[in-house]
Every structure is written in C-alpha cells, then in structure tokens.
Amino acid sequence: MKQMKVDIKIGERVAEVELLERNENSVKISIDNQTYEIDALNVEPNIYSILHNNKSVDVEVQAGNKAKHYAVNIGMDNIETQVIDAEAKYQMSRGNGSGGEDDNAISSPMPGKVVKILVAEGDEVKAGAVVIIISAMKMESEYKVKQDRKIIEVCVSEGDNIDSNQPLVIVE
Amino acid sequence: MKQMKVDIKIGERVAEVELLERNENSVKISIDNQTYEIDALNVEPNIYSILHNNKSVDVEVQAGNKAKHYAVNIGMDNIETQVIDAEAKYQMSRGNGSGGEDDNAISSPMPGKVVKILVAEGDEVKAGAVVIIISAMKMESEYKVKQDRKIIEVCVSEGDNIDSNQPLVIVE
Amino acid sequence: MIKKILVANRGEIAIRVMHSCREMGITSVAVYSEADRNSKHVRMADEAYYIGPSASAESYLVIDNIIEAAKKSGADAIHPGYGFLSENATFSDRCKNEGITFIGPTSEVISIMGDKISARKKMVKAGVSVVPGTKENLVSDEDALRVVKEVGLPVMIKASAGGGGKGMRLVRTEEEIIPGVRAAKSEALAGFGDDTVYVEKFVENPHHIEFQILGDSHGNAVHLFERECSVQRRHQKVVEETPSPIMTPELQAKMGEQAVMATKAVNYVGAGTVEFLVDDDLNYYFLEMNTRLQVEHPITEQVTGIDLVRAQIEVADGKEIPFKQEDLHQQGHAIEARVYAEDPYSNFMPSPGLIQNISEPLGPGIRHDGYVYSGYTIPIHYDPMISKLIVWGANRDEAIDRMKRALYSYKLSGIKTNISFLSRIMESEDFAKGGYNTNFIAKNEDFLMAEREIDSEVEDMAIAATFLAFIDKTGIGTNSNKEDANCTENEWKAFGKRRGVMRLY
Amino acid sequence: MIKKILVANRGEIAIRVMHSCREMGITSVAVYSEADRNSKHVRMADEAYYIGPSASAESYLVIDNIIEAAKKSGADAIHPGYGFLSENATFSDRCKNEGITFIGPTSEVISIMGDKISARKKMVKAGVSVVPGTKENLVSDEDALRVVKEVGLPVMIKASAGGGGKGMRLVRTEEEIIPGVRAAKSEALAGFGDDTVYVEKFVENPHHIEFQILGDSHGNAVHLFERECSVQRRHQKVVEETPSPIMTPELQAKMGEQAVMATKAVNYVGAGTVEFLVDDDLNYYFLEMNTRLQVEHPITEQVTGIDLVRAQIEVADGKEIPFKQEDLHQQGHAIEARVYAEDPYSNFMPSPGLIQNISEPLGPGIRHDGYVYSGYTIPIHYDPMISKLIVWGANRDEAIDRMKRALYSYKLSGIKTNISFLSRIMESEDFAKGGYNTNFIAKNEDFLMAEREIDSEVEDMAIAATFLAFIDKTGIGTNSNKEDANCTENEWKAFGKRRGVMRLY
C-alpha cells in the first residue's frame, strides 16, 4: 500500500481524499475531513454501485482525455474530475501541469476532418483570427486564436482525418 | 507465424483447417480442402462479423469449459467446437486428452449447492447408484455412477456451493 | 398518499415495480440478500437494504427483516411482487398492524382464496362455475354409480383427506367406476386412515385461461380480459398470449362476468387473476384465484394500455379505479415468452452463471422486462427466469412473426437459455393454428426438441470463427505469440488493435 | 411478390426496415461504405455489399453502386429509408428502368412535390390551404400597399429569384411596407439582377404539424393522424409527439381531409407526410410534402398500431392498403426523443467516438430504435443521431413521465449525448402545458441550458468513485501495484477479482 491520500478536483473544488479502510466492497474514506462509510462494488467495468446510508447510486468513471482526468456519470449528471497525486503536483510545479500544454497547440475536442487551413508556418495572426476549420457529422467548426500569435507549425493537411485533442496547429 | 494448421472438431466431424492468408479482416482459409475467402471482422470481444459471398453472419465464439473447447453461437444455432492442435494431439496420445479425465471424477455441468452426499471414502457402489445430489435454482439433480465403482475421495461437503465441472467425488 | 414503496422482491419483477414508482414520482426501496448485492434491482432502486443470507428462507421470506427495512427506510407501502411473500396472509396482516400499506389484498382474502376448498365454496355461493362434482361420500357401489352418472364421465375420484396425488383415481368408462372407487377408498384408508372419497368432473387436456381483475376499496371491480396460458411445461407457464385463440365474444363476456363476480364476492382490493379450466367445447370452470400480480401481466398491459402496477398502487392508496368496464378494450394481440437460464436439451437443467454478451431486440412492438446485464452472474439461489420478451402485433400472425424476430435478435451468451426452444414453439404448426391446450408441449415434443439441422455453410463458418478466435487468442499466426496466463495483453486493447482498420479517423 | 429488399441506407433506419423484412419473411440486403463495415445494419442484414468509401457522396449517394449491389444480390425492391437517395427522382426512375421496385413514389411525384413552387401550385389546384399571398410583382408603392393589405399583416416580402434569405423582408406594420418593399427590391436587384418581389403571409412562431399519409396503386388514400414537431433546434426536430396537444377533433378532421386531398391529387403510392404550419388561432397552411418515411414515424405506429414499413412494402408490391380510414384510431399518446452524439453545453458540437457502456431502458411503453453497441465507434461521416427513444402512455402525462424515466434509465457513455437536454425538455413547464410552438427552444433556452445543480452528496460520491477507480487502476492501496502499459493484467480478470466477493458459489 503506497499512497492513500490524493487531491481530487471537481469543478472549482479541490477535495482532500484519503482511504481509511477497505475490505472488499466496504470502504471507509475521508473527503475533506468528512468520513464516509460506503459499500462500493465494482459491478461492471468502470461502474461502481455505491450504497451510502442505504441510498443507492451507480457511478460510472471513464478515463478522460488526459491522464488522471475522468468523466463521471451519476444519474443525469456528467461531471469531470481530476486526480492530483504527488506526481501530478510535481509536474504542475514544473509548469507541465494540466491546462498548460494546450495553450500553444490548437486542437479539436472531437474527431473529424480538416476542411481548411487558413495559416502557414511563420504567419503572424491577430487575436480572433480563424486558423483551421474542422468538420464532423455534417457540421463545421472554426478554431481561432485568442490573442495575437505566431504560427510555429501546422501539423495536419487539408482532408486529413484527425483525432480529438490531437495538436493541429502549434502557435508561439 | 508459428502454426497455421489445426484440426477442429464439430459434432462427429473433424475438419482440417489451414490459414492461407490474412490481411486485417480479409481471411483466406482452407476447411477440409475447400478454400474460403471471407471478410471476418472482430466487431466485439468474442464476436466476429463474417461476410462470405456477401452473406452476413455474426459468429460468437466463447471459451468452453475446457481448454481449446468453444461454444459457438450463430443465428439460433449453438454449436460446440474443439481445436485439436499439435499439443492437444500429443496430450491425447498420452491418454490425457479430452473426455479422459472426467471418467473418474463425478462433477456437475452447472454451479449449485451440495444437498446430499450418499457415499463415503472407500465405499463400493453399484452401477446406477446415486452418489451425490446437487441443487440449483429450485431444482435438484442426482448424479450416479455408470458402472460398479469404488469411492476414492469425496471432495465436497453437504451445504457447499460448487462450481460447474468441479470434481465432487473421485471414483476408481 | 403513498410516497415511498419498498419492493419485497428481486429480479425483473422488482425492476418492473420500480419503473412505475419512478413514473409516479414515488421513491423505491430495494431489499437484497447476500447473493444480490450486485443485482440490478439494487442498482436501480433509490435506496437498498440488506436483509440476510442468500437462501430466500433467510432473506426474502423473512417477514421481520422486511418489516425492519421498511421501518428504517420510512416506506409507507410494500409491494410484494409475485412469489416470495406475495400470497402470505401473515405478511399482509403484519404490514397492516405496522401501519404500512400492503399492495395486495387483506389477509382474510388471501386465506380464503389460498385454500382450494374454501375458495370453491365461496365461488359456488357467488354463482361462479366450478368443476362439477359432489362432496358426498361414496359409501356403496350404488352411490358410486349414481353420483358418477350425475357428474358425467370422465371423473376423478378424490380422497377427501387426500393430497399429493394419493387416493386419486381417474375413471373414464362405466366399467372402471366400481374398481376405481374401491381402489381410491383403500388407498385413502391406507394413506390417511379415512376412506371418504368424492367425485369431481375430469377436464381432459384443458385450456388454461385466466382473467385479469382489479378491485378497489369503493366496491368497484373490472376485468381486463383473458390470458391464454396453456403452453406449460411441468405446470410452469412458458408462453402466454392475449386474446386467447379460442375466445369468442360471448364466452369472453360470460367468463369476464364470472371473474368480476368472483372479485366482488370477496370484496377484492388490488390486482388479481381468476384462473379457469376450459375444455374443447368451451365449458369453463373456476380453478383458483391468484391474489397478486402475475408474471404474465405485461401482455394484458400491451393490449389494454393499462399500467397494472400503477393501478395496483392507486387502489392500494384508496383511490377509485380510474376507468370503467366499458372503457376497456383489447387492441391487437400480445404474446409473452419467458426466457430461462436452462438447457432445454439436457432435461431443462438450470444453467446459472456469468452472462457474457447481451444484445436486446429493438424496434416496433417489442417490450423487454429483464434484470441481467453483461458481466452479471446469475445466482444459483433463485428462479431461473432471466427475462420476459413481450411482443405486440396488430393481429395474432403479426405478433407471432414479431416474436420470432425478437427471439432471433435476442442474444445472450455465457449460459444456456431456452431461446431456441421458445422459437420452436413459435414455429410449430400447432401454435400457429391456435387451438392448443395444456397438452401442447407433450403433443409437440418431437418437433420442439428436435435438433436444429445445421447448414453445412453455417458449420464451416463456425469452424472458421473458432479458428480465428483460437489464433487471435494465442497470437499464433500473428507477429507476437507469447502467452502468459497472469500477464496477457489487455483484452480490450488487443481487441482494439485487431479492429484497428475500422478506426477511420 | 417482393422477396428480397435492398436497404439503401445505414444506421437505425436501415435496421428498422430490416425488422419488418424479417417479420414478413423477406430477405434483407445491406449496403455499406468503408466506415460502416462494423455497423450494426451490416451485421443484422442477411446479405451485405460494399458500395464505396466513407464519404456518402462516394457511397450511399452513388446510384450506380447501389443499383449494382441490387442486381448482384438479386433484390427485387429497394427501400431508401430517409435522407440519402430517398427523395431523389432520378434514383426512383432508375430503379423503375432497371426493373427494381422502388419503395416510394414515382419520379414524377417526387419532382412535383420536391419543388416548393410546383408543389404549391398543385396543392392550390387540389383545394389545399397554402400560405396566403400573391405572385403579383410589386411595381409601385401603391401596388405594395394594396397587395399587402389584401394579404394582411404581418407579411414577408420575397424576391422571386431569391433564395437563402436574400431579398427577404419581414413587414409587421403599415409604416414598414414601403421601406420594406424598396429594401427587398434593391437587395434582389443587387443579388440576382432582378427586382421582382412578391408578398406572402408571415406565420409567426407557427406550430409545425404534419400528417402521415398512405396511398396505394388502386386509388386509395388514408391519413394516420398528425405528429406535432414544433420542438426544433436550427430547423432540426428534437422531440415529436402525437396527438398534437393543440389538436381538436374538428381541426383534425379538416387537416386530415386536406392531407388525403393532397395525397390523391398526385396519385401518391407509398407512405408520405404532409407538413402544415399552424398558427395560434389554429389556421393551417400547407408547407411541403415529404415523399418518404420520416424519422418520427414510430410515434404514429405506437398510437395507431400500424407497422408503416410493412404497409410501405405492401403498397409498393401492388397490394391495397389493408385498412380503411374509419378503421384507424389514435389510442393513447406517444412521444419520440432523438438521441444525438453531441454536446448540448458546447453549442451542440457533434461528438463521434467510441461507445463504452450502454444500458437501455426496459419495461412497459418503451420502444427503442437504435443502431450502436458497446465497443462501436460512431463514425464522423454521417448524421449524429444515435437512436430514438419512443414512449407510449395511456395519456399525455403518463407518456411524459415515462419519457423522463426512459431518459433517466438510458445510459450511454464514452461520448457526449443530448440525453440530459432532452430530459430538460420533458421537465419544462412549457412542454408540460403543451401549447408550445416552433419558438419553444429559443423561449425556454435559459431553463433548458441551465447547469444542473449537483447535490453535495452526489459530488462526494463522484469524488469517492473517482478515487476508487484511480486506486483500482493503478493498484495503489492494494498489494500489487506494478503497471506496464503493454503488459497490464487482463482488465476483465482484474475486474473479476475485485468482484470476487460476489461469486457466491
């Protein structure tokens, strides 16, 4: 048993979470110093059936787009969470943390096809300029720079099929 | 590519099967010297979508109770198959083959609960004698010996929950 | 007003009840045994309470534990489902004494209708047709001949103190009367120390037809038409349909009226079923009353449009039935097929175990009431019913064709099921014709149990797929072929790789 | 007689058509593009033919490829589904010339009804109400004032040569007439080199109500009542219901009669839809005719009990419609909700990708027409619709409650969906009241798009589950914690182990 305590980010909140005891599906856990005794059974891959004070809830935890990011589904709620363990804290202290790497790469949150590239390597573009247009499922989306930027690299070509979160254009 | 040719048993038939070519889901295969060119795509775990002469069929192949035995589901048909590769042939030649090991162990094809054990170690029982009674889902099943036998070992106790195909009573 | 219901059951019926609770804005409370922690009814409920070890005698049948869970949860009503405590008069009474609404009839009604003799008496008094017979003891041979002639052959001679088939004799011809009565009497004397025997009409290969009824606490009662339940194996229903293929408007009106009479005779509050035996000449006889929701209630819901669980909850809550007899109509035709975890080809041996893949039928006219999921292990402790496929069609032929499609499309692997057997029932000429009775399965056994002939091309595809599964699993025929039981490549990842060609972006 | 049908489509509608084929004993033939080899419609069909690369312009829209597949397979009919080639006159003609039955109207009918001007003329001639207006050119200001007064405010000034919203002016008040006409004329002249403009009545926030019709080759035509389709986002229907909450028996009779008149006016053979705009005063105007099966056809099937695909196939096969207008009735209430792979909270951006877990709603009154499965990757090339949830209830309130339950129970993870948005529609007061029109989504945007408030206990359970998933995955907090990307322990085995406590035998 290595590490039993991490931070978990949910919206703006960062909760301190600690495992106090675990015996099969009986789990004793502390969340922001509140102790929960829950019955959490992994009933299907990525799905926990949780009973807490006899309330029954299915919680699905899918891996998110980045390491240690999760998409959590409970009832009609879809919530994003992030585990911040010692390693993540170290990465963040070195500026490699979450949110950092995206700033100089333009990417699409969905897979799709490159319709048009409006910039070339070396271009200087103004804030709000459209850089690339991606289409998926009959709908086109434009991706813009938020500030004045210089284009360092264009990683894709028109007509390419792209993955979600793949770097498309690198800006300075 | 190690071994491309095996025998496959289906009912009473033992077919010689050889892989001739495979490129992604395009498969060229010989079954009893008849060549099939099929498009076989692993669409879900254990399920192949096969197109053969444009006929479309989903084939599910689940691992069976013994090594290299399979339960195959096609349409409304449920078929049992068995792969006999070099290793299996070797085992069979040494008398450890399929079907052999069950003869001196009485087991149940379904999981259940031991209701009653009617024999003890060392007993000599007559052909047709009931040895053990197993219950599952409100139904009791009696297991008998087919020939006169001596009881070598009783592996379970009354009230035990048992797995399918677990040895219950060993006979000589 | 009922705001929270504890469902004292498991499996598909617990889930069925919870559906109506959710639609009515009622909080649902599950109870579960040790074996059922991962059961879908626990996962779907708003709350769940542990009530004991796996054996139902130690959990689902323990009144104290269920009442305790109801009190802890603050449930104001208990729905018993079917089976378990659903027809237990003591339980109904206990709920009443604890101030919890029992969604079902009073203990008095359960007691009267649960006992065949008292139910028969009550029904005779209410004017309901029962199986003809007398309670007169046959002392002399002359008595025997006279009474049997009154009732009409064939008859069953039954020991008054009897049970379990002892002291019973079927008499078909006049010559058999005296020997039959004597044999029954001597068997009865030996078995029960009492040689009193009486005569009842024997209904040969009857149709088993039941009427859905509903009564409220304001004295209203209606019937929701019949269900034909003659496809039975060892007295266990397998397929049900409505309307019954042998039903006529006149017969329906008469039997419906009798069902309502039966309901009113006991001031019945709730949903129930009046079962009849019907012979080939359309004579009908009251058999028994089930004082609970039936497994096969969905076919009635499909043709009448009435949510029976909602109706149960409403009348239990003191409301009037929200419709009148004349508002009710049967529209189209519905069939239910019960899917069991069993092997029809090994004497219907139960087949609990781990469910691998499930694929449920979609599209028009199909309803599916089930409880299992991929990765779920069906426990050994309870009933082997997995789910119920219910189809609706504009007419009987369309419903049968739809059921064939539903069964064909319903894939459930990892365990043995009776899906193929059910499909055979749908394919049988005798079922298609519709005049079948409770002898159906015995009569058609050869056809129903015949091995399916496997097309040689299908066989070759089975071989091909086996071969591919074998080489894909072992890695033979690919670049990598190391295999280690404790350290194989992640199965899904491997699956993803094999499927790589399809990731087109 | 039709014995084999090629379905020139993909996704849920291809599967929907195949359901009826199977029930009718008709062999089904799928066609598929490169991206669709693993699509469910290919797996469910009896036969499947490859017809080209992923882009629909190179596959599903290529008439030659589809005809070639039909000829190779020996199909005697083609069902086009909706979208793709379903309203393509050339395709209908080509089928005819190749001796293949096109399950849909003739090219002539498609052409007439596909063009708004010719459709309007045909309808006016047949006596069907169209949006009032004139085709008179407004030359002078006097003309403009006179004509607008004739038609009645508000009006839309439209350029005769116009399109795409250019040369159009909405005029609400008398003062706006002359400036409006002048502006439209100058914009028309600049845009199309022609300043001809005309006047049409402007229907403010109309209700979009359509009638399902069916015609056969023997001159019979019936309507199967209306569908209310006013819940639209960017002219895309999201939720449909029948009956329409604003319908009255009188209005239904009148509009139904007009729909049948429209059908007969073009000797329509097949299933089709006559769309109307209806204002809040229940004035109705013919909008257009869809000469194909609609996405929302299931709600009509649920309340009438008619299998529309079966009916399409029968009339295409030369048979008479097997029912008369007076046989048709609406029973109960049906609602359809379209489930899309999209993120409602990021401007409805499409969200193709890998489906992880799916759990479909079960039980009474729920129909599910879909095509995806767990492990399937939704391709980027086609429509983002995943499936349609269709519910039936004895009345509108019951149907709404049932749809809420269906949406709540429908779990689909791995991609973003609009399920929560659909649920919000069901929860909105405006929908519950039922008087809504096409302005519904804009009007209720704040409510529909509001972030769901997350209960603090729910949030803590999300945190707890995240934590458990994290430690279960990495092995931290357990005895083993080695992790190797290429050689992790089999995921299902690990899952089995964690679940070990539940294997109770």
mmCIF file of C-alpha atoms in Angstrom, chain D residues 180-297:
data_model
loop_
_atom_site.group_PDB
_atom_site.id
_atom_site.type_symbol
_atom_site.label_atom_id
_atom_site.label_comp_id
_atom_site.label_asym_id
_atom_site.label_seq_id
_atom_site.Cartn_x
_atom_site.Cartn_y
_atom_site.Cartn_z
ATOM 1 C CA GLY D 180 -39.555 47.075 -46.734
ATOM 2 C CA VAL D 181 -40.562 46.617 -50.351
ATOM 3 C CA ARG D 182 -37.888 49.088 -51.502
ATOM 4 C CA ALA D 183 -35.185 47.373 -49.481
ATOM 5 C CA ALA D 184 -36.193 43.941 -50.754
ATOM 6 C CA LYS D 185 -36.233 45.168 -54.343
ATOM 7 C CA SER D 186 -32.800 46.772 -54.164
ATOM 8 C CA GLU D 187 -31.326 43.728 -52.421
ATOM 9 C CA ALA D 188 -32.943 41.470 -55.042
ATOM 10 C CA LEU D 189 -31.600 43.572 -57.858
ATOM 11 C CA ALA D 190 -28.111 43.577 -56.389
ATOM 12 C CA GLY D 191 -28.243 39.903 -55.551
ATOM 13 C CA PHE D 192 -29.976 38.364 -58.548
ATOM 14 C CA GLY D 193 -30.168 41.157 -61.144
ATOM 15 C CA ASP D 194 -33.970 41.025 -60.934
ATOM 16 C CA ASP D 195 -36.059 43.201 -58.630
ATOM 17 C CA THR D 196 -39.296 41.210 -58.891
ATOM 18 C CA VAL D 197 -40.722 40.767 -55.393
ATOM 19 C CA TYR D 198 -43.985 39.272 -54.110
ATOM 20 C CA VAL D 199 -45.917 39.041 -50.854
ATOM 21 C CA GLU D 200 -46.634 36.084 -48.606
ATOM 22 C CA LYS D 201 -48.419 35.981 -45.267
ATOM 23 C CA PHE D 202 -45.945 35.677 -42.409
ATOM 24 C CA VAL D 203 -46.918 32.964 -39.937
ATOM 25 C CA GLU D 204 -45.479 33.974 -36.611
ATOM 26 C CA ASN D 205 -43.952 31.231 -34.465
ATOM 27 C CA PRO D 206 -46.062 28.566 -36.101
ATOM 28 C CA HIS D 207 -46.742 25.089 -34.862
ATOM 29 C CA HIS D 208 -45.195 22.540 -37.145
ATOM 30 C CA ILE D 209 -47.761 19.772 -37.542
ATOM 31 C CA GLU D 210 -47.553 17.018 -40.116
ATOM 32 C CA PHE D 211 -49.971 14.311 -41.205
ATOM 33 C CA GLN D 212 -48.854 10.793 -42.021
ATOM 34 C CA ILE D 213 -50.466 9.612 -45.240
ATOM 35 C CA LEU D 214 -50.506 6.385 -47.176
ATOM 36 C CA GLY D 215 -51.622 5.798 -50.756
ATOM 37 C CA ASP D 216 -51.873 2.672 -52.869
ATOM 38 C CA SER D 217 -51.912 1.965 -56.605
ATOM 39 C CA HIS D 218 -55.646 1.305 -56.533
ATOM 40 C CA GLY D 219 -56.516 4.938 -55.841
ATOM 41 C CA ASN D 220 -56.985 4.548 -52.082
ATOM 42 C CA ALA D 221 -55.501 7.054 -49.668
ATOM 43 C CA VAL D 222 -55.768 7.442 -45.916
ATOM 44 C CA HIS D 223 -54.164 9.596 -43.267
ATOM 45 C CA LEU D 224 -52.846 8.209 -39.975
ATOM 46 C CA PHE D 225 -53.338 11.403 -37.985
ATOM 47 C CA GLU D 226 -50.890 14.088 -37.065
ATOM 48 C CA ARG D 227 -47.493 14.498 -35.436
ATOM 49 C CA GLU D 228 -46.571 17.619 -33.514
ATOM 50 C CA CYS D 229 -42.990 18.530 -34.485
ATOM 51 C CA SER D 230 -42.566 22.024 -33.080
ATOM 52 C CA VAL D 231 -39.667 21.252 -30.765
ATOM 53 C CA GLN D 232 -36.904 22.177 -33.183
ATOM 54 C CA ARG D 233 -33.345 23.386 -32.914
ATOM 55 C CA ARG D 234 -31.989 25.047 -36.060
ATOM 56 C CA HIS D 235 -34.878 23.551 -38.064
ATOM 57 C CA GLN D 236 -33.902 20.116 -36.796
ATOM 58 C CA LYS D 237 -36.639 18.240 -34.973
ATOM 59 C CA VAL D 238 -35.685 17.104 -31.479
ATOM 60 C CA VAL D 239 -38.897 15.832 -29.887
ATOM 61 C CA GLU D 240 -42.147 14.834 -31.592
ATOM 62 C CA GLU D 241 -45.478 13.735 -30.178
ATOM 63 C CA THR D 242 -48.899 12.527 -31.226
ATOM 64 C CA PRO D 243 -51.665 13.569 -30.822
ATOM 65 C CA SER D 244 -50.652 17.232 -31.011
ATOM 66 C CA PRO D 245 -51.537 18.977 -27.744
ATOM 67 C CA ILE D 246 -53.319 21.726 -29.714
ATOM 68 C CA MET D 247 -55.384 19.348 -31.859
ATOM 69 C CA THR D 248 -59.166 19.376 -31.736
ATOM 70 C CA PRO D 249 -61.408 16.744 -33.358
ATOM 71 C CA GLU D 250 -62.696 19.353 -35.836
ATOM 72 C CA LEU D 251 -59.236 20.571 -36.796
ATOM 73 C CA GLN D 252 -58.000 17.008 -37.124
ATOM 74 C CA ALA D 253 -60.862 16.101 -39.416
ATOM 75 C CA LYS D 254 -60.281 19.145 -41.620
ATOM 76 C CA MET D 255 -56.495 18.844 -41.814
ATOM 77 C CA GLY D 256 -56.713 15.087 -42.308
ATOM 78 C CA GLU D 257 -59.096 15.621 -45.181
ATOM 79 C CA GLN D 258 -56.700 18.112 -46.760
ATOM 80 C CA ALA D 259 -53.799 15.693 -46.324
ATOM 81 C CA VAL D 260 -55.786 12.993 -48.129
ATOM 82 C CA MET D 261 -56.708 15.501 -50.867
ATOM 83 C CA ALA D 262 -53.024 16.312 -51.303
ATOM 84 C CA THR D 263 -52.222 12.597 -51.491
ATOM 85 C CA LYS D 264 -54.884 11.903 -54.074
ATOM 86 C CA ALA D 265 -54.008 14.984 -56.118
ATOM 87 C CA VAL D 266 -50.676 13.405 -57.089
ATOM 88 C CA ASN D 267 -51.891 9.748 -57.145
ATOM 89 C CA TYR D 268 -49.418 9.108 -54.371
ATOM 90 C CA VAL D 269 -48.345 5.498 -53.818
ATOM 91 C CA GLY D 270 -46.494 4.796 -50.569
ATOM 92 C CA ALA D 271 -46.075 6.421 -47.189
ATOM 93 C CA GLY D 272 -45.566 10.171 -47.037
ATOM 94 C CA THR D 273 -46.011 13.213 -44.869
ATOM 95 C CA VAL D 274 -47.981 16.390 -45.479
ATOM 96 C CA GLU D 275 -46.479 19.210 -43.428
ATOM 97 C CA PHE D 276 -48.531 22.178 -42.259
ATOM 98 C CA LEU D 277 -47.825 25.403 -40.445
ATOM 99 C CA VAL D 278 -50.487 26.119 -37.842
ATOM 100 C CA ASP D 279 -50.796 29.455 -36.079
ATOM 101 C CA ASP D 280 -52.029 30.013 -32.531
ATOM 102 C CA ASP D 281 -55.549 30.636 -33.880
ATOM 103 C CA LEU D 282 -55.464 27.175 -35.466
ATOM 104 C CA ASN D 283 -55.256 28.475 -39.042
ATOM 105 C CA TYR D 284 -53.281 25.948 -41.038
ATOM 106 C CA TYR D 285 -51.285 26.189 -44.244
ATOM 107 C CA PHE D 286 -49.701 23.512 -46.405
ATOM 108 C CA LEU D 287 -45.931 23.791 -46.130
ATOM 109 C CA GLU D 288 -44.485 20.857 -48.046
ATOM 110 C CA MET D 289 -44.787 17.147 -48.630
ATOM 111 C CA ASN D 290 -42.108 14.629 -47.676
ATOM 112 C CA THR D 291 -42.250 11.759 -50.119
ATOM 113 C CA ARG D 292 -40.658 9.196 -47.819
ATOM 114 C CA LEU D 293 -40.748 7.614 -44.374
ATOM 115 C CA GLN D 294 -39.991 10.179 -41.654
ATOM 116 C CA VAL D 295 -37.571 9.816 -38.769
ATOM 117 C CA GLU D 296 -40.508 10.277 -36.407
ATOM 118 C CA HIS D 297 -42.793 7.638 -37.986
#
